[in-house]
Amino acid sequence: MKNNKNIVIFFCVVGLFISAYLSKHYVDVNINESSQSSICSVNKFFDCDELTKGAYSSVFKIPLSVYSFVFFIFIIFRTLVYYEKHRENALFCPFLFGLVCSITMFSISLFVEGKLCPFCSVLYLIHLLFFIKVFSPPSFLTFKYGFLWEIELI
C-alpha cells in the first residue's frame, strides 16, 4: 500500500505543475491580454486559448486552475498526514469530488465549448486514475451485484 501513497504524491506533483502553468496562462490571456499562442493550442479542437477566454474558465473570477492547484496541495497534505492510519478512506471523498468536477468540466469543454485543452485533459485523466486505478472502494463500502456499492451499516 505504500506504493499507492507514492503514486498519489507523484500525480499530485504533476497536477501542481500543470495547474501552475494553466494559472499563468489564464493571467497571460485574460489579464495581460497576450496575443501569443500557448503550447497547448494545437488546432481548432485542442485550443486552450479559446477555452481560457471562455465563460467557464473561472468561478468567482478565480481561474479553475487555481482551485485545481489548491486541491492538489490539499491531497498531498492529506496523503502525508492521514494515509498511514486511514489508507484510501482518507482520500475517497476528495477524489470523488475531483472526479465529479473533472467529468463536469470535460463535458462543458467538449459539448458546450466544442474544444478541449490538452493540459486540462491530463488533469481530468489524473482525477480518473486517482479514483479508478489507485483506490479501491473504502472499507465501509462493499462491491455487490457487479455494479453497485452498498453501504454496510453494521
PDB file of C-alpha atoms in Angstrom:
ATOM      1  CA  MET A   1       0.000   0.000   0.000  1.00  0.00           C
ATOM      2  CA  LYS A   2       2.973   2.342   0.406  1.00  0.00           C
ATOM      3  CA  ASN A   3       3.349   2.238  -3.364  1.00  0.00           C
ATOM      4  CA  ASN A   4      -0.118   3.795  -3.729  1.00  0.00           C
ATOM      5  CA  LYS A   5       0.956   6.661  -1.475  1.00  0.00           C
ATOM      6  CA  ASN A   6       3.953   7.355  -3.718  1.00  0.00           C
ATOM      7  CA  ILE A   7       1.732   7.204  -6.818  1.00  0.00           C
ATOM      8  CA  VAL A   8      -0.665   9.736  -5.281  1.00  0.00           C
ATOM      9  CA  ILE A   9       2.189  12.110  -4.417  1.00  0.00           C
ATOM     10  CA  PHE A  10       3.713  11.750  -7.909  1.00  0.00           C
ATOM     11  CA  PHE A  11       0.449  12.520  -9.714  1.00  0.00           C
ATOM     12  CA  CYS A  12      -0.247  15.415  -7.337  1.00  0.00           C
ATOM     13  CA  VAL A  13       3.121  16.958  -8.176  1.00  0.00           C
ATOM     14  CA  VAL A  14       2.387  16.550 -11.899  1.00  0.00           C
ATOM     15  CA  GLY A  15      -1.035  18.124 -11.291  1.00  0.00           C
ATOM     16  CA  LEU A  16       0.562  21.024  -9.394  1.00  0.00           C
ATOM     17  CA  PHE A  17       2.908  21.827 -12.284  1.00  0.00           C
ATOM     18  CA  ILE A  18       0.100  21.652 -14.846  1.00  0.00           C
ATOM     19  CA  SER A  19      -2.204  23.764 -12.654  1.00  0.00           C
ATOM     20  CA  ALA A  20       0.539  26.346 -12.151  1.00  0.00           C
ATOM     21  CA  TYR A  21       1.134  26.553 -15.903  1.00  0.00           C
ATOM     22  CA  LEU A  22      -2.599  26.874 -16.597  1.00  0.00           C
ATOM     23  CA  SER A  23      -2.892  29.632 -13.964  1.00  0.00           C
ATOM     24  CA  LYS A  24      -0.060  31.554 -15.605  1.00  0.00           C
ATOM     25  CA  HIS A  25      -1.680  31.007 -18.986  1.00  0.00           C
ATOM     26  CA  TYR A  26      -5.006  32.346 -17.663  1.00  0.00           C
ATOM     27  CA  VAL A  27      -3.281  35.514 -16.453  1.00  0.00           C
ATOM     28  CA  ASP A  28      -1.448  35.920 -19.767  1.00  0.00           C
ATOM     29  CA  VAL A  29      -4.616  35.539 -21.842  1.00  0.00           C
ATOM     30  CA  ASN A  30      -7.207  37.327 -19.690  1.00  0.00           C
ATOM     31  CA  ILE A  31      -5.274  39.928 -17.735  1.00  0.00           C
ATOM     32  CA  ASN A  32      -2.129  40.677 -19.746  1.00  0.00           C
ATOM     33  CA  GLU A  33      -4.078  40.093 -22.976  1.00  0.00           C
ATOM     34  CA  SER A  34      -1.147  38.345 -24.577  1.00  0.00           C
ATOM     35  CA  SER A  35      -1.640  37.591 -28.247  1.00  0.00           C
ATOM     36  CA  GLN A  36       0.994  34.880 -28.131  1.00  0.00           C
ATOM     37  CA  SER A  37      -0.438  31.392 -28.620  1.00  0.00           C
ATOM     38  CA  SER A  38       0.229  28.829 -25.891  1.00  0.00           C
ATOM     39  CA  ILE A  39       1.849  25.439 -26.349  1.00  0.00           C
ATOM     40  CA  CYS A  40      -1.470  23.736 -25.641  1.00  0.00           C
ATOM     41  CA  SER A  41      -3.289  25.436 -28.515  1.00  0.00           C
ATOM     42  CA  VAL A  42      -2.629  22.830 -31.169  1.00  0.00           C
ATOM     43  CA  ASN A  43      -5.539  23.296 -33.582  1.00  0.00           C
ATOM     44  CA  LYS A  44      -9.203  24.375 -33.610  1.00  0.00           C
ATOM     45  CA  PHE A  45     -10.296  21.417 -31.461  1.00  0.00           C
ATOM     46  CA  PHE A  46      -7.386  21.370 -28.996  1.00  0.00           C
ATOM     47  CA  ASP A  47      -7.426  25.081 -28.224  1.00  0.00           C
ATOM     48  CA  CYS A  48      -6.552  26.132 -24.713  1.00  0.00           C
ATOM     49  CA  ASP A  49      -6.518  29.836 -25.596  1.00  0.00           C
ATOM     50  CA  GLU A  50     -10.197  29.926 -26.581  1.00  0.00           C
ATOM     51  CA  LEU A  51     -11.235  27.865 -23.549  1.00  0.00           C
ATOM     52  CA  THR A  52      -9.253  30.186 -21.271  1.00  0.00           C
ATOM     53  CA  LYS A  53     -11.130  33.180 -22.672  1.00  0.00           C
ATOM     54  CA  GLY A  54     -14.477  31.407 -22.232  1.00  0.00           C
ATOM     55  CA  ALA A  55     -17.127  31.932 -19.583  1.00  0.00           C
ATOM     56  CA  TYR A  56     -16.396  28.590 -17.891  1.00  0.00           C
ATOM     57  CA  SER A  57     -12.694  29.182 -17.209  1.00  0.00           C
ATOM     58  CA  SER A  58     -13.230  30.794 -13.802  1.00  0.00           C
ATOM     59  CA  VAL A  59     -15.560  30.725 -10.819  1.00  0.00           C
ATOM     60  CA  PHE A  60     -15.983  33.951  -8.828  1.00  0.00           C
ATOM     61  CA  LYS A  61     -13.298  35.453 -11.118  1.00  0.00           C
ATOM     62  CA  ILE A  62     -10.760  32.907  -9.865  1.00  0.00           C
ATOM     63  CA  PRO A  63      -9.324  30.601 -12.561  1.00  0.00           C
ATOM     64  CA  LEU A  64     -10.299  26.954 -12.230  1.00  0.00           C
ATOM     65  CA  SER A  65      -6.611  26.088 -12.364  1.00  0.00           C
ATOM     66  CA  VAL A  66      -6.108  27.876  -9.031  1.00  0.00           C
ATOM     67  CA  TYR A  67      -8.798  25.675  -7.476  1.00  0.00           C
ATOM     68  CA  SER A  68      -7.022  22.679  -9.001  1.00  0.00           C
ATOM     69  CA  PHE A  69      -3.685  23.815  -7.547  1.00  0.00           C
ATOM     70  CA  VAL A  70      -5.230  24.132  -4.072  1.00  0.00           C
ATOM     71  CA  PHE A  71      -6.895  20.732  -4.497  1.00  0.00           C
ATOM     72  CA  PHE A  72      -3.576  19.014  -5.236  1.00  0.00           C
ATOM     73  CA  ILE A  73      -1.896  20.704  -2.245  1.00  0.00           C
ATOM     74  CA  PHE A  74      -4.787  19.501  -0.075  1.00  0.00           C
ATOM     75  CA  ILE A  75      -4.392  15.946  -1.395  1.00  0.00           C
ATOM     76  CA  ILE A  76      -0.633  15.959  -0.747  1.00  0.00           C
ATOM     77  CA  PHE A  77      -1.218  17.196   2.803  1.00  0.00           C
ATOM     78  CA  ARG A  78      -3.998  14.703   3.431  1.00  0.00           C
ATOM     79  CA  THR A  79      -1.916  11.869   1.996  1.00  0.00           C
ATOM     80  CA  LEU A  80       1.105  12.686   4.145  1.00  0.00           C
ATOM     81  CA  VAL A  81      -0.900  13.168   7.350  1.00  0.00           C
ATOM     82  CA  TYR A  82      -3.710  10.602   7.182  1.00  0.00           C
ATOM     83  CA  TYR A  83      -2.660   7.947   4.699  1.00  0.00           C
ATOM     84  CA  GLU A  84      -0.784   5.615   7.067  1.00  0.00           C
ATOM     85  CA  LYS A  85      -3.645   5.428   9.529  1.00  0.00           C
ATOM     86  CA  HIS A  86      -6.706   5.554   7.279  1.00  0.00           C
ATOM     87  CA  ARG A  87      -5.318   4.430   3.900  1.00  0.00           C
ATOM     88  CA  GLU A  88      -7.547   5.277   0.972  1.00  0.00           C
ATOM     89  CA  ASN A  89     -10.558   6.037   3.196  1.00  0.00           C
ATOM     90  CA  ALA A  90      -8.993   9.438   3.927  1.00  0.00           C
ATOM     91  CA  LEU A  91      -8.934  10.280   0.220  1.00  0.00           C
ATOM     92  CA  PHE A  92     -12.057   8.639  -1.165  1.00  0.00           C
ATOM     93  CA  CYS A  93     -14.395  11.643  -0.787  1.00  0.00           C
ATOM     94  CA  PRO A  94     -11.906  14.250  -2.081  1.00  0.00           C
ATOM     95  CA  PHE A  95     -11.144  12.044  -5.082  1.00  0.00           C
ATOM     96  CA  LEU A  96     -14.843  11.501  -5.726  1.00  0.00           C
ATOM     97  CA  PHE A  97     -15.287  15.284  -5.643  1.00  0.00           C
ATOM     98  CA  GLY A  98     -12.331  15.746  -8.024  1.00  0.00           C
ATOM     99  CA  LEU A  99     -13.722  13.154 -10.411  1.00  0.00           C
ATOM    100  CA  VAL A 100     -17.164  14.775 -10.472  1.00  0.00           C
ATOM    101  CA  CYS A 101     -15.603  18.192 -11.133  1.00  0.00           C
ATOM    102  CA  SER A 102     -13.426  16.742 -13.890  1.00  0.00           C
ATOM    103  CA  ILE A 103     -16.337  14.993 -15.588  1.00  0.00           C
ATOM    104  CA  THR A 104     -18.336  18.221 -15.385  1.00  0.00           C
ATOM    105  CA  MET A 105     -15.548  20.342 -16.879  1.00  0.00           C
ATOM    106  CA  PHE A 106     -14.765  17.752 -19.552  1.00  0.00           C
ATOM    107  CA  SER A 107     -18.439  17.714 -20.553  1.00  0.00           C
ATOM    108  CA  ILE A 108     -18.666  21.510 -20.648  1.00  0.00           C
ATOM    109  CA  SER A 109     -15.454  21.777 -22.676  1.00  0.00           C
ATOM    110  CA  LEU A 110     -16.449  19.116 -25.155  1.00  0.00           C
ATOM    111  CA  PHE A 111     -20.200  19.550 -25.522  1.00  0.00           C
ATOM    112  CA  VAL A 112     -20.740  23.263 -24.789  1.00  0.00           C
ATOM    113  CA  GLU A 113     -17.491  24.867 -25.968  1.00  0.00           C
ATOM    114  CA  GLY A 114     -16.697  22.199 -28.582  1.00  0.00           C
ATOM    115  CA  LYS A 115     -12.996  22.242 -27.699  1.00  0.00           C
ATOM    116  CA  LEU A 116     -10.552  20.554 -25.367  1.00  0.00           C
ATOM    117  CA  CYS A 117      -7.400  21.758 -23.646  1.00  0.00           C
ATOM    118  CA  PRO A 118      -4.669  19.095 -23.716  1.00  0.00           C
ATOM    119  CA  PHE A 119      -3.301  20.071 -20.294  1.00  0.00           C
ATOM    120  CA  CYS A 120      -6.766  20.161 -18.741  1.00  0.00           C
ATOM    121  CA  SER A 121      -7.376  16.737 -20.259  1.00  0.00           C
ATOM    122  CA  VAL A 122      -4.285  15.456 -18.449  1.00  0.00           C
ATOM    123  CA  LEU A 123      -5.756  16.783 -15.196  1.00  0.00           C
ATOM    124  CA  TYR A 124      -9.052  15.030 -15.961  1.00  0.00           C
ATOM    125  CA  LEU A 125      -7.116  11.834 -16.558  1.00  0.00           C
ATOM    126  CA  ILE A 126      -5.236  12.223 -13.270  1.00  0.00           C
ATOM    127  CA  HIS A 127      -8.529  12.524 -11.387  1.00  0.00           C
ATOM    128  CA  LEU A 128      -9.871   9.473 -13.180  1.00  0.00           C
ATOM    129  CA  LEU A 129      -6.718   7.479 -12.377  1.00  0.00           C
ATOM    130  CA  PHE A 130      -6.875   8.536  -8.742  1.00  0.00           C
ATOM    131  CA  PHE A 131     -10.395   7.298  -8.398  1.00  0.00           C
ATOM    132  CA  ILE A 132     -10.343   4.139 -10.518  1.00  0.00           C
ATOM    133  CA  LYS A 133      -6.805   2.794 -10.583  1.00  0.00           C
ATOM    134  CA  VAL A 134      -5.213   3.796  -7.308  1.00  0.00           C
ATOM    135  CA  PHE A 135      -8.147   3.332  -4.968  1.00  0.00           C
ATOM    136  CA  SER A 136     -10.490   0.533  -4.232  1.00  0.00           C
ATOM    137  CA  PRO A 137     -13.771   1.369  -2.505  1.00  0.00           C
ATOM    138  CA  PRO A 138     -13.351   2.320   1.149  1.00  0.00           C
ATOM    139  CA  SER A 139     -13.753  -0.399   3.743  1.00  0.00           C
ATOM    140  CA  PHE A 140     -17.247   0.788   4.701  1.00  0.00           C
ATOM    141  CA  LEU A 141     -18.470   0.126   1.154  1.00  0.00           C
ATOM    142  CA  THR A 142     -18.777  -3.328  -0.341  1.00  0.00           C
ATOM    143  CA  PHE A 143     -18.972  -4.165  -4.013  1.00  0.00           C
ATOM    144  CA  LYS A 144     -22.150  -6.112  -4.782  1.00  0.00           C
ATOM    145  CA  TYR A 145     -24.095  -7.166  -7.824  1.00  0.00           C
ATOM    146  CA  GLY A 146     -21.212  -6.290 -10.142  1.00  0.00           C
ATOM    147  CA  PHE A 147     -22.096  -2.602 -10.432  1.00  0.00           C
ATOM    148  CA  LEU A 148     -23.384  -1.157  -7.154  1.00  0.00           C
ATOM    149  CA  TRP A 149     -21.715  -0.154  -3.926  1.00  0.00           C
ATOM    150  CA  GLU A 150     -23.722  -0.959  -0.856  1.00  0.00           C
ATOM    151  CA  ILE A 151     -23.041   0.733   2.462  1.00  0.00           C
ATOM    152  CA  GLU A 152     -22.643  -1.641   5.369  1.00  0.00           C
ATOM    153  CA  LEU A 153     -24.063  -0.080   8.494  1.00  0.00           C
ATOM    154  CA  ILE A 154     -23.009  -2.817  10.903  1.00  0.00           C
TER     155      ILE A 154
END
